[in-house]
Amino acid sequence: KIRQKFGIHNDEIAVISTRTLNPIHDVFLTIKSIPHVLEKRKNVKFIIASDGSERKDMEDYVLSNNLQENVIFPGYMTMEQMVAYLNAADIYISSSKADAGLAASTAEAMSVGLPVLVSNNSENSFWVENAGLLFEDGDAKGISECILKLIDKPELAMRFGENGRSKILKDN
């Protein structure tokens, strides 16, 4: 229903971020990766869930870069809604500058079987081992390359999703 609501077709890839739209979570970095992804693949939609102090600036960036056909800002949502959005997505991303252990939002994405892309900081390398890809803090191009890798290798994305779900069931 979520994909239908926002016109995300079956042949399109939905990338979701559920981190707050505040400086510490650096979702703006994810948004800055979008033009590079769309240069290579037009069939990608980005769901920027949640809300925060940077939302207006992000929306302005999307408009000024003519990305509004590929970016959705559904706003803050309940846990039930969040689960529905995660289940509608194909890839999860967190470009947070810092995490304490495993971020709840990353654990939630892993629990529904999404491959995850996360910043290489904190304990993320431990948690996403064999469940996703890491990119360096502040590296928008690295984010886009990770997204494109998972799109180009759907079997890898599926394996990461399965591994992530197993890790959450076992360790979290």
mmCIF file of C-alpha atoms in Angstrom, residues 21-161:
data_model
loop_
_atom_site.group_PDB
_atom_site.id
_atom_site.type_symbol
_atom_site.label_atom_id
_atom_site.label_comp_id
_atom_site.label_asym_id
_atom_site.label_seq_id
_atom_site.Cartn_x
_atom_site.Cartn_y
_atom_site.Cartn_z
ATOM 1 C CA LEU A 21 16.293 14.976 9.999
ATOM 2 C CA ASN A 22 18.726 16.588 12.441
ATOM 3 C CA PRO A 23 22.453 17.325 11.969
ATOM 4 C CA ILE A 24 23.730 14.338 13.998
ATOM 5 C CA HIS A 25 22.027 11.847 11.679
ATOM 6 C CA ASP A 26 23.274 13.639 8.551
ATOM 7 C CA VAL A 27 20.401 12.526 6.331
ATOM 8 C CA PHE A 28 21.308 15.544 4.199
ATOM 9 C CA LEU A 29 24.372 13.556 3.098
ATOM 10 C CA THR A 30 22.090 10.809 1.815
ATOM 11 C CA ILE A 31 20.089 13.386 -0.115
ATOM 12 C CA LYS A 32 23.291 14.755 -1.646
ATOM 13 C CA SER A 33 24.041 11.249 -2.965
ATOM 14 C CA ILE A 34 20.794 11.107 -4.948
ATOM 15 C CA PRO A 35 21.888 12.998 -8.107
ATOM 16 C CA HIS A 36 24.791 10.587 -8.639
ATOM 17 C CA VAL A 37 22.499 7.565 -8.217
ATOM 18 C CA LEU A 38 19.974 9.023 -10.665
ATOM 19 C CA GLU A 39 22.701 9.669 -13.254
ATOM 20 C CA LYS A 40 23.145 5.890 -13.458
ATOM 21 C CA ARG A 41 19.667 4.637 -12.560
ATOM 22 C CA LYS A 42 16.428 6.560 -13.047
ATOM 23 C CA ASN A 43 14.250 3.907 -11.384
ATOM 24 C CA VAL A 44 15.175 4.718 -7.774
ATOM 25 C CA LYS A 45 12.892 6.426 -5.265
ATOM 26 C CA PHE A 46 14.072 7.728 -1.902
ATOM 27 C CA ILE A 47 11.815 7.737 1.137
ATOM 28 C CA ILE A 48 13.128 10.222 3.690
ATOM 29 C CA ALA A 49 10.995 9.273 6.666
ATOM 30 C CA SER A 50 10.880 11.066 10.026
ATOM 31 C CA ASP A 51 11.215 14.781 10.668
ATOM 32 C CA GLY A 52 13.609 17.298 12.167
ATOM 33 C CA SER A 53 15.262 20.684 12.057
ATOM 34 C CA GLU A 54 16.814 20.183 8.595
ATOM 35 C CA ARG A 55 13.669 19.067 6.775
ATOM 36 C CA LYS A 56 12.953 22.440 5.145
ATOM 37 C CA ASP A 57 16.536 22.753 3.888
ATOM 38 C CA MET A 58 16.369 19.208 2.527
ATOM 39 C CA GLU A 59 13.087 19.876 0.759
ATOM 40 C CA ASP A 60 14.568 23.073 -0.720
ATOM 41 C CA TYR A 61 17.619 21.132 -1.938
ATOM 42 C CA VAL A 62 15.385 18.516 -3.558
ATOM 43 C CA LEU A 63 13.369 21.209 -5.326
ATOM 44 C CA SER A 64 16.374 23.244 -6.456
ATOM 45 C CA ASN A 65 17.998 20.102 -7.878
ATOM 46 C CA ASN A 66 14.791 18.910 -9.544
ATOM 47 C CA LEU A 67 14.679 15.668 -7.558
ATOM 48 C CA GLN A 68 11.065 15.882 -6.377
ATOM 49 C CA GLU A 69 9.949 12.998 -8.649
ATOM 50 C CA ASN A 70 12.343 10.686 -6.837
ATOM 51 C CA VAL A 71 12.205 11.867 -3.210
ATOM 52 C CA ILE A 72 9.341 11.438 -0.749
ATOM 53 C CA PHE A 73 9.119 13.144 2.660
ATOM 54 C CA PRO A 74 6.294 11.366 4.522
ATOM 55 C CA GLY A 75 7.221 12.970 7.856
ATOM 56 C CA TYR A 76 7.182 11.543 11.355
ATOM 57 C CA MET A 77 5.326 8.260 11.748
ATOM 58 C CA THR A 78 4.208 5.804 14.374
ATOM 59 C CA MET A 79 6.088 2.522 14.889
ATOM 60 C CA GLU A 80 3.321 0.664 13.059
ATOM 61 C CA GLN A 81 3.630 3.020 10.090
ATOM 62 C CA MET A 82 7.429 2.724 10.208
ATOM 63 C CA VAL A 83 7.233 -1.050 9.892
ATOM 64 C CA ALA A 84 4.952 -0.678 6.867
ATOM 65 C CA TYR A 85 7.386 1.776 5.243
ATOM 66 C CA LEU A 86 10.378 -0.474 5.936
ATOM 67 C CA ASN A 87 8.518 -3.421 4.415
ATOM 68 C CA ALA A 88 7.819 -1.317 1.315
ATOM 69 C CA ALA A 89 11.516 -0.503 0.839
ATOM 70 C CA ASP A 90 14.311 -2.413 -0.863
ATOM 71 C CA ILE A 91 17.361 -0.803 0.785
ATOM 72 C CA TYR A 92 17.867 0.981 4.121
ATOM 73 C CA ILE A 93 20.445 3.713 4.667
ATOM 74 C CA SER A 94 21.817 5.529 7.700
ATOM 75 C CA SER A 95 24.389 8.273 7.161
ATOM 76 C CA SER A 96 24.527 9.158 10.854
ATOM 77 C CA LYS A 97 27.733 10.751 12.123
ATOM 78 C CA ALA A 98 27.602 8.692 15.323
ATOM 79 C CA ASP A 99 25.732 5.769 16.811
ATOM 80 C CA ALA A 100 25.837 4.189 20.238
ATOM 81 C CA GLY A 101 25.975 0.477 19.597
ATOM 82 C CA LEU A 102 23.415 -0.485 16.997
ATOM 83 C CA ALA A 103 20.956 2.277 16.092
ATOM 84 C CA ALA A 104 17.364 1.198 16.716
ATOM 85 C CA SER A 105 16.392 2.273 13.200
ATOM 86 C CA THR A 106 19.119 0.101 11.671
ATOM 87 C CA ALA A 107 18.050 -2.843 13.840
ATOM 88 C CA GLU A 108 14.446 -2.327 12.719
ATOM 89 C CA ALA A 109 15.505 -2.369 9.054
ATOM 90 C CA MET A 110 17.580 -5.502 9.588
ATOM 91 C CA SER A 111 14.696 -7.165 11.433
ATOM 92 C CA VAL A 112 12.454 -6.881 8.365
ATOM 93 C CA GLY A 113 15.202 -8.268 6.127
ATOM 94 C CA LEU A 114 16.457 -5.131 4.402
ATOM 95 C CA PRO A 115 20.071 -4.877 3.296
ATOM 96 C CA VAL A 116 21.586 -1.931 5.159
ATOM 97 C CA LEU A 117 24.027 0.790 4.163
ATOM 98 C CA VAL A 118 25.550 2.589 7.131
ATOM 99 C CA SER A 119 28.338 4.996 8.035
ATOM 100 C CA ASN A 120 31.587 3.348 9.040
ATOM 101 C CA ASN A 121 31.682 4.619 12.617
ATOM 102 C CA SER A 122 30.850 3.457 16.129
ATOM 103 C CA GLU A 123 30.112 -0.284 16.208
ATOM 104 C CA ASN A 124 28.484 -0.376 12.784
ATOM 105 C CA SER A 125 31.116 -2.636 11.225
ATOM 106 C CA PHE A 126 30.333 -5.327 13.798
ATOM 107 C CA TRP A 127 26.565 -5.109 13.382
ATOM 108 C CA VAL A 128 26.358 -4.944 9.606
ATOM 109 C CA GLU A 129 29.017 -7.531 8.835
ATOM 110 C CA ASN A 130 27.481 -9.717 6.105
ATOM 111 C CA ALA A 131 24.240 -7.707 6.350
ATOM 112 C CA GLY A 132 25.140 -4.645 4.307
ATOM 113 C CA LEU A 133 27.789 -2.199 3.216
ATOM 114 C CA LEU A 134 29.707 0.550 4.961
ATOM 115 C CA PHE A 135 30.657 3.963 3.597
ATOM 116 C CA GLU A 136 32.876 6.610 5.121
ATOM 117 C CA ASP A 137 31.385 9.503 7.107
ATOM 118 C CA GLY A 138 30.717 12.483 4.877
ATOM 119 C CA ASP A 139 31.106 10.517 1.620
ATOM 120 C CA ALA A 140 28.027 11.143 -0.546
ATOM 121 C CA LYS A 141 29.647 9.458 -3.542
ATOM 122 C CA GLY A 142 30.413 6.415 -1.379
ATOM 123 C CA ILE A 143 26.729 6.235 -0.465
ATOM 124 C CA SER A 144 25.677 6.353 -4.100
ATOM 125 C CA GLU A 145 28.214 3.659 -5.022
ATOM 126 C CA CYS A 146 26.851 1.394 -2.267
ATOM 127 C CA ILE A 147 23.271 1.931 -3.454
ATOM 128 C CA LEU A 148 24.236 1.185 -7.048
ATOM 129 C CA LYS A 149 26.148 -1.945 -6.006
ATOM 130 C CA LEU A 150 23.073 -3.368 -4.282
ATOM 131 C CA ILE A 151 20.866 -2.477 -7.249
ATOM 132 C CA ASP A 152 23.290 -4.125 -9.665
ATOM 133 C CA LYS A 153 23.656 -7.218 -7.469
ATOM 134 C CA PRO A 154 20.150 -8.145 -6.265
ATOM 135 C CA GLU A 155 21.352 -11.562 -5.063
ATOM 136 C CA LEU A 156 23.854 -9.806 -2.777
ATOM 137 C CA ALA A 157 21.133 -7.472 -1.478
ATOM 138 C CA MET A 158 18.879 -10.452 -0.755
ATOM 139 C CA ARG A 159 21.663 -12.333 1.031
ATOM 140 C CA PHE A 160 22.492 -9.243 3.121
ATOM 141 C CA GLY A 161 18.824 -8.888 4.077
#
